[in-house]
Short mmCIF file of C-alpha atoms and ligand atoms in Angstrom, two decimals:
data_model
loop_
_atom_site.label_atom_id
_atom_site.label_comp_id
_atom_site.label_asym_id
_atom_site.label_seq_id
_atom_site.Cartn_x
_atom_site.Cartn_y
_atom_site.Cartn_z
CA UNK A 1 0.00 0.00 0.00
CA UNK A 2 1.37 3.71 -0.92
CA UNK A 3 2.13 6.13 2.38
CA UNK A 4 2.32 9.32 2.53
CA UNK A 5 1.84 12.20 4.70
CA UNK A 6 -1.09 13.96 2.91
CA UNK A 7 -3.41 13.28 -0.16
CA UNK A 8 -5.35 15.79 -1.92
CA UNK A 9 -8.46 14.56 -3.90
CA UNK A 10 -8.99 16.54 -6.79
CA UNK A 11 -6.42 18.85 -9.04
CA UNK A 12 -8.26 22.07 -9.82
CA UNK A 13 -7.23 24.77 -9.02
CA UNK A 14 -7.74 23.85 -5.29
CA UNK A 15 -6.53 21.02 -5.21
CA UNK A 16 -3.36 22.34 -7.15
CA UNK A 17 -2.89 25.75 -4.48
CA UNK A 18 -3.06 23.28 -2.13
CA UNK A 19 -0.41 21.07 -3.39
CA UNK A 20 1.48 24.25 -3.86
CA UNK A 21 1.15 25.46 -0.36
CA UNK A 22 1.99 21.71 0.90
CA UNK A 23 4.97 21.76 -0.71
CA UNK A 24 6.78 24.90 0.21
CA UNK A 25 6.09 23.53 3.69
CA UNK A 26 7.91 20.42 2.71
CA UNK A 27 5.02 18.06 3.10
CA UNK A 28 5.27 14.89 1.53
CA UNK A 29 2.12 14.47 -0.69
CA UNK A 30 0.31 13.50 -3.91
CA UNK A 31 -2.90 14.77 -5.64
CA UNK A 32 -5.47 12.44 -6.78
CA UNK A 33 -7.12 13.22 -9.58
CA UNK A 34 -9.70 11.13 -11.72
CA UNK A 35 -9.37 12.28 -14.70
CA UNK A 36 -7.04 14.83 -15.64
CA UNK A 37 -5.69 18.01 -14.81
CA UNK A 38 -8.50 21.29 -14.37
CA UNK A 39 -10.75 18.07 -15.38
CA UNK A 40 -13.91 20.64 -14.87
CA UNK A 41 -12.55 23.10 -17.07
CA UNK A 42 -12.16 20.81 -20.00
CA UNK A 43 -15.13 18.92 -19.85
CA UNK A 44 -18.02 20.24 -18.07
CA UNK A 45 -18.30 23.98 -19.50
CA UNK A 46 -19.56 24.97 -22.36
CA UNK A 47 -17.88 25.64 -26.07
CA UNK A 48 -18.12 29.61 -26.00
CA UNK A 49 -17.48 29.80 -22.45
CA UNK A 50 -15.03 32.54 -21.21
CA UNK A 51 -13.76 33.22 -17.42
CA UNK A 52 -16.26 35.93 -16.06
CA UNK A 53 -13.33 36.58 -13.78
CA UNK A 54 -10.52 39.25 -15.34
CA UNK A 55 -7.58 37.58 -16.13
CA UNK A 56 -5.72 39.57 -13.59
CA UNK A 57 -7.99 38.00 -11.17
CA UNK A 58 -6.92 34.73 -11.49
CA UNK A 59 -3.71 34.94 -8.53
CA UNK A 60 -2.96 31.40 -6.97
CA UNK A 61 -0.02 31.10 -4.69
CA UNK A 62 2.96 30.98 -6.80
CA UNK A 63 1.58 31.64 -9.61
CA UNK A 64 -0.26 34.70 -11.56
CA UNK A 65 -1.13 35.66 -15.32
CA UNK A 66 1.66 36.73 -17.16
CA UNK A 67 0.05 37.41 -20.58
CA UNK A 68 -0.94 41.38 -22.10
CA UNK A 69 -4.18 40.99 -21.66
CA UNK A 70 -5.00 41.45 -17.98
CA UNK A 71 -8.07 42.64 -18.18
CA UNK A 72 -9.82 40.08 -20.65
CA UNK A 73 -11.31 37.01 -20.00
CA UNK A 74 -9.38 33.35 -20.90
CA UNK A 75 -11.39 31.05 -22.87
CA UNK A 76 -11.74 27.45 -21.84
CA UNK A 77 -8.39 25.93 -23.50
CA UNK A 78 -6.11 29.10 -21.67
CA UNK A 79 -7.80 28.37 -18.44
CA UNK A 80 -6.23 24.60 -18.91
CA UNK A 81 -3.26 25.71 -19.69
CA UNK A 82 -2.98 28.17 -17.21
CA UNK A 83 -4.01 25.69 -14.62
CA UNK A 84 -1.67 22.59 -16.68
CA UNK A 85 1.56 25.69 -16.41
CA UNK A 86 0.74 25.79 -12.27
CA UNK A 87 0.58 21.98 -12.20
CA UNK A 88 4.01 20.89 -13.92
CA UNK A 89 5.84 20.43 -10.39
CA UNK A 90 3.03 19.33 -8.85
CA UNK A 91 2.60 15.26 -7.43
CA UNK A 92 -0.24 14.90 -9.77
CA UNK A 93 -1.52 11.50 -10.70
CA UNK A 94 -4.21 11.75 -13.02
CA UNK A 95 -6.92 9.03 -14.24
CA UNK A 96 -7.29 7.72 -10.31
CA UNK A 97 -10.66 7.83 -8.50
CA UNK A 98 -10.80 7.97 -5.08
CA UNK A 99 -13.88 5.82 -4.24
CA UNK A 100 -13.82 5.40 -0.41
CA UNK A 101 -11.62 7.37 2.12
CA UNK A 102 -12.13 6.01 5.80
CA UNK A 103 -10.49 6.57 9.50
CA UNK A 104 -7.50 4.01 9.97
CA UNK A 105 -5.61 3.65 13.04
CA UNK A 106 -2.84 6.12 11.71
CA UNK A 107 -4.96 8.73 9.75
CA UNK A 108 -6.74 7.85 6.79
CA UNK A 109 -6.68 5.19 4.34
CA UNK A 110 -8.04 6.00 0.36
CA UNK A 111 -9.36 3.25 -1.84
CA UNK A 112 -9.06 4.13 -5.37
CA UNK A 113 -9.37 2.92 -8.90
CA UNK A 114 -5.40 2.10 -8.56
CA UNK A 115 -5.36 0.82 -5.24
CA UNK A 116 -5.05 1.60 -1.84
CA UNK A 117 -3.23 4.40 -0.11
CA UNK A 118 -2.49 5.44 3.39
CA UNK A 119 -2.35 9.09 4.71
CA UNK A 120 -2.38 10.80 7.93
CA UNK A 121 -3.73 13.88 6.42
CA UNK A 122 -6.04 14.31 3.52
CA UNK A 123 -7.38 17.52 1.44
CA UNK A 124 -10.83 16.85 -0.27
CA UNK A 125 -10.91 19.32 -3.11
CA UNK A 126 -13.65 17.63 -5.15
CA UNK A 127 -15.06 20.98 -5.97
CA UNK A 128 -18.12 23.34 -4.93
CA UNK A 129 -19.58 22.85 -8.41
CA UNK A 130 -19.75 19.36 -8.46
CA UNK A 131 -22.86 18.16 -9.56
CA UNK A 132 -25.36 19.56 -11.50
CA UNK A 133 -28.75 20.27 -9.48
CA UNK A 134 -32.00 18.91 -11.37
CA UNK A 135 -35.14 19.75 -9.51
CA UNK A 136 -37.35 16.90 -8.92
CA UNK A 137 -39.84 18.25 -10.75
CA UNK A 138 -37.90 17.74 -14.14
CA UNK A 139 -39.44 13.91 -13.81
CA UNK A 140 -42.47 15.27 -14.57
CA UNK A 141 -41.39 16.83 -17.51
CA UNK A 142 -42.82 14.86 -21.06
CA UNK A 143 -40.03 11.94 -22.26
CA UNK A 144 -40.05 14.05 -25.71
CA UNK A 145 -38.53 17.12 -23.99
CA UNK A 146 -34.35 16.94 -23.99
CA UNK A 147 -33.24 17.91 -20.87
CA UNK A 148 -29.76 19.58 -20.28
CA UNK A 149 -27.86 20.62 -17.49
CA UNK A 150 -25.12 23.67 -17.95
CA UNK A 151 -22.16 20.71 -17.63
CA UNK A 152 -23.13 18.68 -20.46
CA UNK A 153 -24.54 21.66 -22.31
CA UNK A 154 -21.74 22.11 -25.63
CA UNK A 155 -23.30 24.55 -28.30
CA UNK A 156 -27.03 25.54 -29.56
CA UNK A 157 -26.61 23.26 -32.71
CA UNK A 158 -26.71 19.82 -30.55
CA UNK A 159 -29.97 20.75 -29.30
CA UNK A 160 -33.40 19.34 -31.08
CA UNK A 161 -34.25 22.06 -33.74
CA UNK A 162 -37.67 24.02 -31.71
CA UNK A 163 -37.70 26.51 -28.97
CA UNK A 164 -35.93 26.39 -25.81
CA UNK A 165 -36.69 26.61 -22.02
CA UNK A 166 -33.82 28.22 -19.58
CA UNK A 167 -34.61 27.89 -16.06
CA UNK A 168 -32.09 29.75 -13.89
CA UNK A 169 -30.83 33.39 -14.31
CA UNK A 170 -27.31 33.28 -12.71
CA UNK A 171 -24.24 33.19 -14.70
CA UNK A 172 -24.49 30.01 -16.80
CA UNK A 173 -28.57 30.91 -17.72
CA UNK A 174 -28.28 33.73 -18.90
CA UNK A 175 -25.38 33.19 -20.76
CA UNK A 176 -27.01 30.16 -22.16
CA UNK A 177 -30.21 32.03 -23.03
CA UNK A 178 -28.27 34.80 -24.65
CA UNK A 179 -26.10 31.82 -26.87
CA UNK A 180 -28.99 29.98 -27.95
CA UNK A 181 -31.12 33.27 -28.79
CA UNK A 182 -28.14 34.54 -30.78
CA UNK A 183 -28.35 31.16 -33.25
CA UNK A 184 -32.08 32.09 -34.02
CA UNK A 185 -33.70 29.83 -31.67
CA UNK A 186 -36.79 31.16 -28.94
CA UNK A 187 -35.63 31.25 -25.83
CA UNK A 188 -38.06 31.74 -22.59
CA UNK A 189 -35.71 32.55 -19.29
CA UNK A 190 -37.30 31.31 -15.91
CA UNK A 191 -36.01 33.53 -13.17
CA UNK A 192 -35.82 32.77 -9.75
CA UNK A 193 -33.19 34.99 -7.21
CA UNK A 194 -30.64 36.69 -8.87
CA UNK A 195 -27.54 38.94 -8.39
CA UNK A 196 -27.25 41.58 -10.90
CA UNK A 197 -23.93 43.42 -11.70
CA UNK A 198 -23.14 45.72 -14.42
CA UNK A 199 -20.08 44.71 -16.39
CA UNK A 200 -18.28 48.09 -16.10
CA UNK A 201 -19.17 51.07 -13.93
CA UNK A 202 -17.52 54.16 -13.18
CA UNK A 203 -14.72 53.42 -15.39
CA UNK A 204 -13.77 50.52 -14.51
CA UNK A 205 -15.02 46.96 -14.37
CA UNK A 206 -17.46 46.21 -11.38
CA UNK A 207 -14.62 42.87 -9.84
CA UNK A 208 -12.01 45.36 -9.95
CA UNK A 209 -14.28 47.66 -7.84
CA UNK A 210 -15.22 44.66 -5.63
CA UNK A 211 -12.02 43.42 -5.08
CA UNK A 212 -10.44 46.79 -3.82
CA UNK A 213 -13.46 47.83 -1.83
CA UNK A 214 -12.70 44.37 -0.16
CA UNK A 215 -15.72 42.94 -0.98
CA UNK A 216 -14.69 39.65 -2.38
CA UNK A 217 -12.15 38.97 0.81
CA UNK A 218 -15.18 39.35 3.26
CA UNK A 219 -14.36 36.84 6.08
CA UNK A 220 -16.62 34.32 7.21
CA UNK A 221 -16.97 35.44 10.38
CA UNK A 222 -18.47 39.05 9.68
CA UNK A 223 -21.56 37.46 7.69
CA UNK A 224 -24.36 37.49 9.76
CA UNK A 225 -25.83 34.38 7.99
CA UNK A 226 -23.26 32.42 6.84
CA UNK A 227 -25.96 29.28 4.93
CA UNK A 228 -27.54 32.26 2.96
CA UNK A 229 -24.38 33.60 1.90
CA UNK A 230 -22.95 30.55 1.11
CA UNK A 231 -26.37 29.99 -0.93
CA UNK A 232 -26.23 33.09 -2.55
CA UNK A 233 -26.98 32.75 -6.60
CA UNK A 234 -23.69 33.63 -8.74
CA UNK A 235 -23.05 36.84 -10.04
CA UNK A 236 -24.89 37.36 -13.54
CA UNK A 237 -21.89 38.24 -15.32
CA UNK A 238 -20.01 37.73 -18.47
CA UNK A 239 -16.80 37.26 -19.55
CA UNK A 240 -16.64 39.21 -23.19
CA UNK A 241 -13.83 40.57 -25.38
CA UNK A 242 -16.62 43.75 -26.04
CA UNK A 243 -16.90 44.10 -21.72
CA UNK A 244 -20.59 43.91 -22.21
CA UNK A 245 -23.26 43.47 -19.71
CA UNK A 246 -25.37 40.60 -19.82
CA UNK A 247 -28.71 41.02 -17.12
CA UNK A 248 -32.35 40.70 -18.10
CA UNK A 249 -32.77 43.92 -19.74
CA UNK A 250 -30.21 43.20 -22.15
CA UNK A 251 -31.94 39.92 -22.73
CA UNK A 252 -35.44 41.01 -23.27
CA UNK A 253 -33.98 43.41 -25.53
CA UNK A 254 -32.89 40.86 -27.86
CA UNK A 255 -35.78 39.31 -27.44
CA UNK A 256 -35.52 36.69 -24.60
CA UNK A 257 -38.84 36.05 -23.42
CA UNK A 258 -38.61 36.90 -19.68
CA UNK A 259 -40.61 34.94 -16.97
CA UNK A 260 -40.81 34.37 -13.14
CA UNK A 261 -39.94 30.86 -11.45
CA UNK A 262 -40.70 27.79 -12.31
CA UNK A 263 -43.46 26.75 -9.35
CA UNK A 264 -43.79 22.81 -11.07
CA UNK A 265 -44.52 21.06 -14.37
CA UNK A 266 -47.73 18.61 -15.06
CA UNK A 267 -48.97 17.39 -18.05
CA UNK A 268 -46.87 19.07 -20.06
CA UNK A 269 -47.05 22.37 -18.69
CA UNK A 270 -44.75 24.26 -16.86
CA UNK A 271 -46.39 26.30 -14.01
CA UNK A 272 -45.03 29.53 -13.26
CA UNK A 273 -45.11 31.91 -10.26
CA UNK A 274 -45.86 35.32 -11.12
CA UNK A 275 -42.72 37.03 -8.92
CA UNK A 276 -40.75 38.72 -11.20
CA UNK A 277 -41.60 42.14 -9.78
CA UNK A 278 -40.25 40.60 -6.07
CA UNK A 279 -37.46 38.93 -7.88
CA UNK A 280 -35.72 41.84 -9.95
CA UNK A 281 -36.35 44.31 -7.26
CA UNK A 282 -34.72 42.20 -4.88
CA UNK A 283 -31.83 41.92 -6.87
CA UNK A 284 -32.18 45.78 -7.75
CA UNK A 285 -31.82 46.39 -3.65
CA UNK A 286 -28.60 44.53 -3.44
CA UNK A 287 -27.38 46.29 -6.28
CA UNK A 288 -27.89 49.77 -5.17
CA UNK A 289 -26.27 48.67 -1.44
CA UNK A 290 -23.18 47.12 -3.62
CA UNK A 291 -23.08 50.57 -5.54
CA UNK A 292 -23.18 53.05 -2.98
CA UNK A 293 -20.24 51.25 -1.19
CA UNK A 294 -18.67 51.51 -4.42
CA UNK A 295 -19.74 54.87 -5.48
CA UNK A 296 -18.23 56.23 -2.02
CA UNK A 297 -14.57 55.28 -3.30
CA UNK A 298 -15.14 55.96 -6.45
CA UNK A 299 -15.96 59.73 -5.46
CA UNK A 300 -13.11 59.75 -3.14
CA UNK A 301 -10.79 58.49 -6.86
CA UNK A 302 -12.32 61.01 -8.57
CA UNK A 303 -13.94 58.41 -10.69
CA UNK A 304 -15.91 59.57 -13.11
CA UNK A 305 -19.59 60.11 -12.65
CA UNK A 306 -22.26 57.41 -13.94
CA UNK A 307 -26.25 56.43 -12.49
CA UNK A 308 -26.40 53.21 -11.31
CA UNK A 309 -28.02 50.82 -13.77
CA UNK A 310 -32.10 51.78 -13.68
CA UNK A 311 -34.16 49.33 -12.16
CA UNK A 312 -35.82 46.94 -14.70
CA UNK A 313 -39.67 47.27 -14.99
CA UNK A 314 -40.64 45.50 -18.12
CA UNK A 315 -41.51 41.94 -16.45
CA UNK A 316 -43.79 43.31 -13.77
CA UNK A 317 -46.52 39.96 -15.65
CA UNK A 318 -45.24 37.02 -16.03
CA UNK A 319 -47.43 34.13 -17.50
CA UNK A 320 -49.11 31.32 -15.27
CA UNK A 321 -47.31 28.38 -17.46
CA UNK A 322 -46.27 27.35 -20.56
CA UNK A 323 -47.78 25.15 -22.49
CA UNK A 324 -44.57 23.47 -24.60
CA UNK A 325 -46.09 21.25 -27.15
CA UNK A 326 -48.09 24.31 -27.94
CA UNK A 327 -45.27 26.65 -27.93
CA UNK A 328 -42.76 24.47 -29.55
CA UNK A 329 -40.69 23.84 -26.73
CA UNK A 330 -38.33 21.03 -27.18
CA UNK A 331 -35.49 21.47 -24.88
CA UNK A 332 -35.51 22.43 -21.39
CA UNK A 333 -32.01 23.49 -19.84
CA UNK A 334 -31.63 23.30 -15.89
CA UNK A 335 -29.33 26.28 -14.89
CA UNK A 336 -30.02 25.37 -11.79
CA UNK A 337 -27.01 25.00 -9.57
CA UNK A 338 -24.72 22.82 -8.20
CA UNK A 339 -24.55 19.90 -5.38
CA UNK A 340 -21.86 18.26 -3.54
CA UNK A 341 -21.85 14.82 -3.69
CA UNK A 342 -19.91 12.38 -1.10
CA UNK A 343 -20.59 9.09 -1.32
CA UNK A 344 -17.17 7.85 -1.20
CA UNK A 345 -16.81 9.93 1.99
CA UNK A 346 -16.69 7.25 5.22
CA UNK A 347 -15.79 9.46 7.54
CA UNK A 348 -18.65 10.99 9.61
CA UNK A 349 -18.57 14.39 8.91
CA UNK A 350 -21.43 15.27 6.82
CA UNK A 351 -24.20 17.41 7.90
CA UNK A 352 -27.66 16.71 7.42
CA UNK A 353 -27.76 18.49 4.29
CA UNK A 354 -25.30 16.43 3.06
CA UNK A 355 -22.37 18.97 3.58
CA UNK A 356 -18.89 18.70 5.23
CA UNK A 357 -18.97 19.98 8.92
CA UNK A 358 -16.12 22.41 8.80
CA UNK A 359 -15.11 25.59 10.12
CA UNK A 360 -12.86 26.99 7.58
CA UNK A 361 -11.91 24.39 6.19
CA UNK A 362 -11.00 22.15 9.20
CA UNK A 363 -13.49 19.45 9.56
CA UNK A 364 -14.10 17.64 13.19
CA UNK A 365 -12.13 14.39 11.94
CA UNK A 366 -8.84 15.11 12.99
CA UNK A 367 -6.55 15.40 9.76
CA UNK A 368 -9.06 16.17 7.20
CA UNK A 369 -9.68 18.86 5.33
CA UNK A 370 -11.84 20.58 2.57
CA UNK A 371 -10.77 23.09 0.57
CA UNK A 372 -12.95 24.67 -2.24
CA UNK A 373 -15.91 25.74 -1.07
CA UNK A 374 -18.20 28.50 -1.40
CA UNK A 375 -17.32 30.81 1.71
CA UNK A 376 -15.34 28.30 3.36
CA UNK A 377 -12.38 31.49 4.53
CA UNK A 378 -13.95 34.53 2.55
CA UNK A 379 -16.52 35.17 -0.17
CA UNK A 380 -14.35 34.45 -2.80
CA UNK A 381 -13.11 30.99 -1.42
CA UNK A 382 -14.47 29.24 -4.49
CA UNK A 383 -13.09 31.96 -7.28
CA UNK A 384 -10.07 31.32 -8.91
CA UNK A 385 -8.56 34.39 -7.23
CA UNK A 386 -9.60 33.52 -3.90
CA UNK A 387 -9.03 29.60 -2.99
CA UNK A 388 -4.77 30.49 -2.53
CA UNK A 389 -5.51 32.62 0.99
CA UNK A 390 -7.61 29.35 2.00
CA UNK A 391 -4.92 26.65 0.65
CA UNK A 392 -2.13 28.71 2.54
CA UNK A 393 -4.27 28.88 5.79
CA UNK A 394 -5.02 25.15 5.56
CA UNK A 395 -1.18 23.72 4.51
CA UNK A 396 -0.40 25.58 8.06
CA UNK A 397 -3.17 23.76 9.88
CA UNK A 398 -1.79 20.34 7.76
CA UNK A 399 1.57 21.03 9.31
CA UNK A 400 0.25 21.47 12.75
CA UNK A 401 -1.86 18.05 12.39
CA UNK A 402 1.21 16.34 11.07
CA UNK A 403 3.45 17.75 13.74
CA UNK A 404 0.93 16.36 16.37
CA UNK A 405 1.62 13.05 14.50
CA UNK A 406 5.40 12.90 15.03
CA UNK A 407 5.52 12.95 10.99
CA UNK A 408 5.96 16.25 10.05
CA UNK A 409 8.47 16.79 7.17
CA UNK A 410 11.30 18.85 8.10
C1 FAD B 501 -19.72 27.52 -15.53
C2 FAD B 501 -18.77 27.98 -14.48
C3 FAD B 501 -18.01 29.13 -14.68
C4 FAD B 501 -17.14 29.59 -13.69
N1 FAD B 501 -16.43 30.72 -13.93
C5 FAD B 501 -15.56 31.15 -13.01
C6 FAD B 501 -14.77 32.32 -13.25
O1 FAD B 501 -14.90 33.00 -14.26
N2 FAD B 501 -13.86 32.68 -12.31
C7 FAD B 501 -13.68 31.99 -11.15
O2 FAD B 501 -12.83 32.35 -10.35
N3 FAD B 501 -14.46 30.91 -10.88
C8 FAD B 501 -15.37 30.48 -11.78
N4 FAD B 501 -16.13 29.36 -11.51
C9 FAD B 501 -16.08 28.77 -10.16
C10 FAD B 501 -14.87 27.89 -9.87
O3 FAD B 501 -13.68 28.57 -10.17
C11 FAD B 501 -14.92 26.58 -10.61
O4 FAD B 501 -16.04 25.85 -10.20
C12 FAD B 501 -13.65 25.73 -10.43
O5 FAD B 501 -13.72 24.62 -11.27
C13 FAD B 501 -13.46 25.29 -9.00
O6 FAD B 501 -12.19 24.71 -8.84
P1 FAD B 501 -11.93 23.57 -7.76
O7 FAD B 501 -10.51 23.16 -7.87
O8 FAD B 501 -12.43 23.98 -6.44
O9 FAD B 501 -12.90 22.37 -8.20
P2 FAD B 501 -13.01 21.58 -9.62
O10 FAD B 501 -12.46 22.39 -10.74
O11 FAD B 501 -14.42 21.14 -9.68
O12 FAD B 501 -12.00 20.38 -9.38
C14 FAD B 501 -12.34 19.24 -8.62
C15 FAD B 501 -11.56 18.08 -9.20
O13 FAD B 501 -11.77 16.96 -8.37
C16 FAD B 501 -11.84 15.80 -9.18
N5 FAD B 501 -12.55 14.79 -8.41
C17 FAD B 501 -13.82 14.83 -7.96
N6 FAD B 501 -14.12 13.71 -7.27
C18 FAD B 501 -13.01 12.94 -7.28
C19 FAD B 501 -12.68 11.67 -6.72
N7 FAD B 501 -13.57 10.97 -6.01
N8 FAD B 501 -11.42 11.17 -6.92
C20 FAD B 501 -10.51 11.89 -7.62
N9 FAD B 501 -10.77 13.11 -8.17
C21 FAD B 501 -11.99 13.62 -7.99
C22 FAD B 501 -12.60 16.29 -10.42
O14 FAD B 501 -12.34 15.46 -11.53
C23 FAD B 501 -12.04 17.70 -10.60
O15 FAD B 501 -10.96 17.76 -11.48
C24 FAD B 501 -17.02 28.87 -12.48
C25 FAD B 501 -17.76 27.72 -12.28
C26 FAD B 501 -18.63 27.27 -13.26
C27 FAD B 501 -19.44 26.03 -13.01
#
């Protein structure tokens, strides 16, 4: 059986600042990884898909963008490279599943698709957007509808020739809806709670603003309600070469049929709740609180002047439901979120939601650690930009668990 101090399960880019951080410390480990370096990256996004994140935002311990365009956005293919250029030291072993990790007299012991291996510390890093969420109410949906999640979504031409259904207005939705609009296909967009964010404003683009106003490194510990933050819908951004803004205004202007949240589907109907009004202002609120935080510094810059994006009015009636043979509705894509899923995990640290018990990052199980997750540090644990502060905190806390094992490296 293969020893070593620490495993890491998964090589993203969390699993990868991890590895990073491990090994400046001198800790003897190796990454796990089932299929292949930035796996995610390469096979669960989308063709057209570009970071939303500026490429300047992408620093990882160690390692930053070094190309001229700091302020665009990489495509898939760079973001595997970049990731595949922070990985070439790195104790990766690729193609190996870890399929059950348990408690073992001297830490932990992994079985995976090559075998068994032993570890008094392990890192999971299996990713906050692991699996896609499908509502249980997409059974009901007819067998003649093709379903899609944003994962195994590719390009509008593999989808049945007829109109299309987008449920979810975060970041992958609407950038879905706006795709498959663009290739001459009707789109409706079902929209539950969103967070709305102009592209650029005041000059300069709205993650640069967040990130110096110190929004993105909130910690933990000053949210007043950490499960709502940590369920908070993504940002509805995109990632363009032209900057532009994607929200529902822009949509609707192209002519995305807008519509509120999908309340359940039977006989071939999907029912609708008429919220729109609630939903949009409620993003419009957080906006506004996000802007005048914003607007305060950017006075004090001498930025220079601009409203704040006007509230959107035009979806104030939504319909009751949609009739899709009627409409010609043959594809219904679920833009609904992600799930973690740990069935290989044996060790009893999983809340009853299904999460890992952890307070940043430390779970109760002596030794084992998560890394990856949406707030797990800071607000922008999960980003790119954001997971290096956590894998730096953590490799310390690895240390001090090995150290307590007598096995610290030197
Ligand atoms: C559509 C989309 C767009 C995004 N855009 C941005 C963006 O612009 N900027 C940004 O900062 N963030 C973005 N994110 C968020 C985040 O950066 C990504 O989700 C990123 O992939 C997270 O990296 P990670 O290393 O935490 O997890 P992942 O990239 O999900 O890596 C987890 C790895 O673990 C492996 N794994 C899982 N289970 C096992 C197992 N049992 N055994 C072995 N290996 C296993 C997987 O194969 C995978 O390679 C986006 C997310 C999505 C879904």
């Amino acid at each position: 059986m293969r020893t070593t101090d620490a495993v890491i399960i998964g090589a993203g880019q969390a699993g990868l600042a991890m590895s990073h951080c491990l090994a400046a410390r001198g800790i003897d480990h190796i990454v796990l990884e089932r299929g292949r370096i930035a796996e995610r990256w390469r096979s669960e996004r989308w063709d057209s898909l570009r970071l939303l994140t500026p490429n300047w935002m992408s620093r990882l311990p160690g390692w930053s963008y070094r190309g001229d365009d700091r302020d665009g956005f990489m495509t898939m293919p760079e973001v595997v490279g970049y990731l595949e250029g922070y990985a070439a030291a790195a104790p990766v072993i690729e193609g190996v599943a870890v399929r059950a990790l348990h408690r073992a007299p001297a830490g932990y012991r992994l079985e995976t698709s090559a075998g068994a291996v032993a570890a008094r510390a392990v890192v999971i890093a299996t990713g906050q957007c692991d699996v896609p969420h499908i509502p249980a109410m997409a059974a009901e949906l007819p067998s003649a509808i093709h379903q899609v999640t944003p994962s195994a979504y590719r390009n509008p031409s593999l989808l049945p020739d007829g109109g299309v259904l987008v449920v979810g207005a975060s970041a992958s939705g609407v950038q879905i809806a706006d795709e498959i609009h663009r290739s001459g296909r009707p789109v409706t967009l079902a929209v539950g709670r969103h967070t709305r964010l102009p592209r650029r404003w005041r000059g300069r683009d709205i993650l640069n603003w967040m990130d110096r106003a110190g929004v993105l490194t909130q910690p933990a510990e000053q949210v007043r309600d950490l499960a709502a933050a940590r369920a908070q819908p993504s940002l509805q951004l995109v990632g363009r070469p032209d900057h532009a803004s994607i929200d529902l205004g822009t949509l609707s202007a192209i002519g995305v049929r807008i519509v509120g949240r999908v309340a359940g589907i039977a006989a071939g109907r999907v029912l609708l709740r008429d919220d729109l009004a609630e939903t949009t202002a409620g993003a419009q609120r957080t906006l506004d609180r996000l802007l005048d935080r914003i607007g305060a510094m950017a006075d004090a810059e001498g930025a220079p002047d601009e409203a704040p994006p006007a509230p959107l009015t035009l979806f104030e009636r939504s319909p009751s439901a949609i009739d899709l043979a009627a409409e010609g509705i043959r594809t219904v894509v679920w833009a609904t979120g992600f799930r973690r899923d740990y069935a290989w995990l044996r060790v009893p640290v999983l809340d009853p939601t299904g999460e890992i018990h952890h307070a940043g990052g430390v779970t109760p199980a002596p030794g084992l650690f998560v890394i990856g997750l949406r707030f797990l540090r800071r607000r922008n644990s999960n980003f790119l930009d954001g997971v290096g502060a956590d894998a730096e905190a953590l490799a310390a806390e690895v240390l001090a668990h090995l150290a307590t094992c007598g096995r610290a490296a030197a």
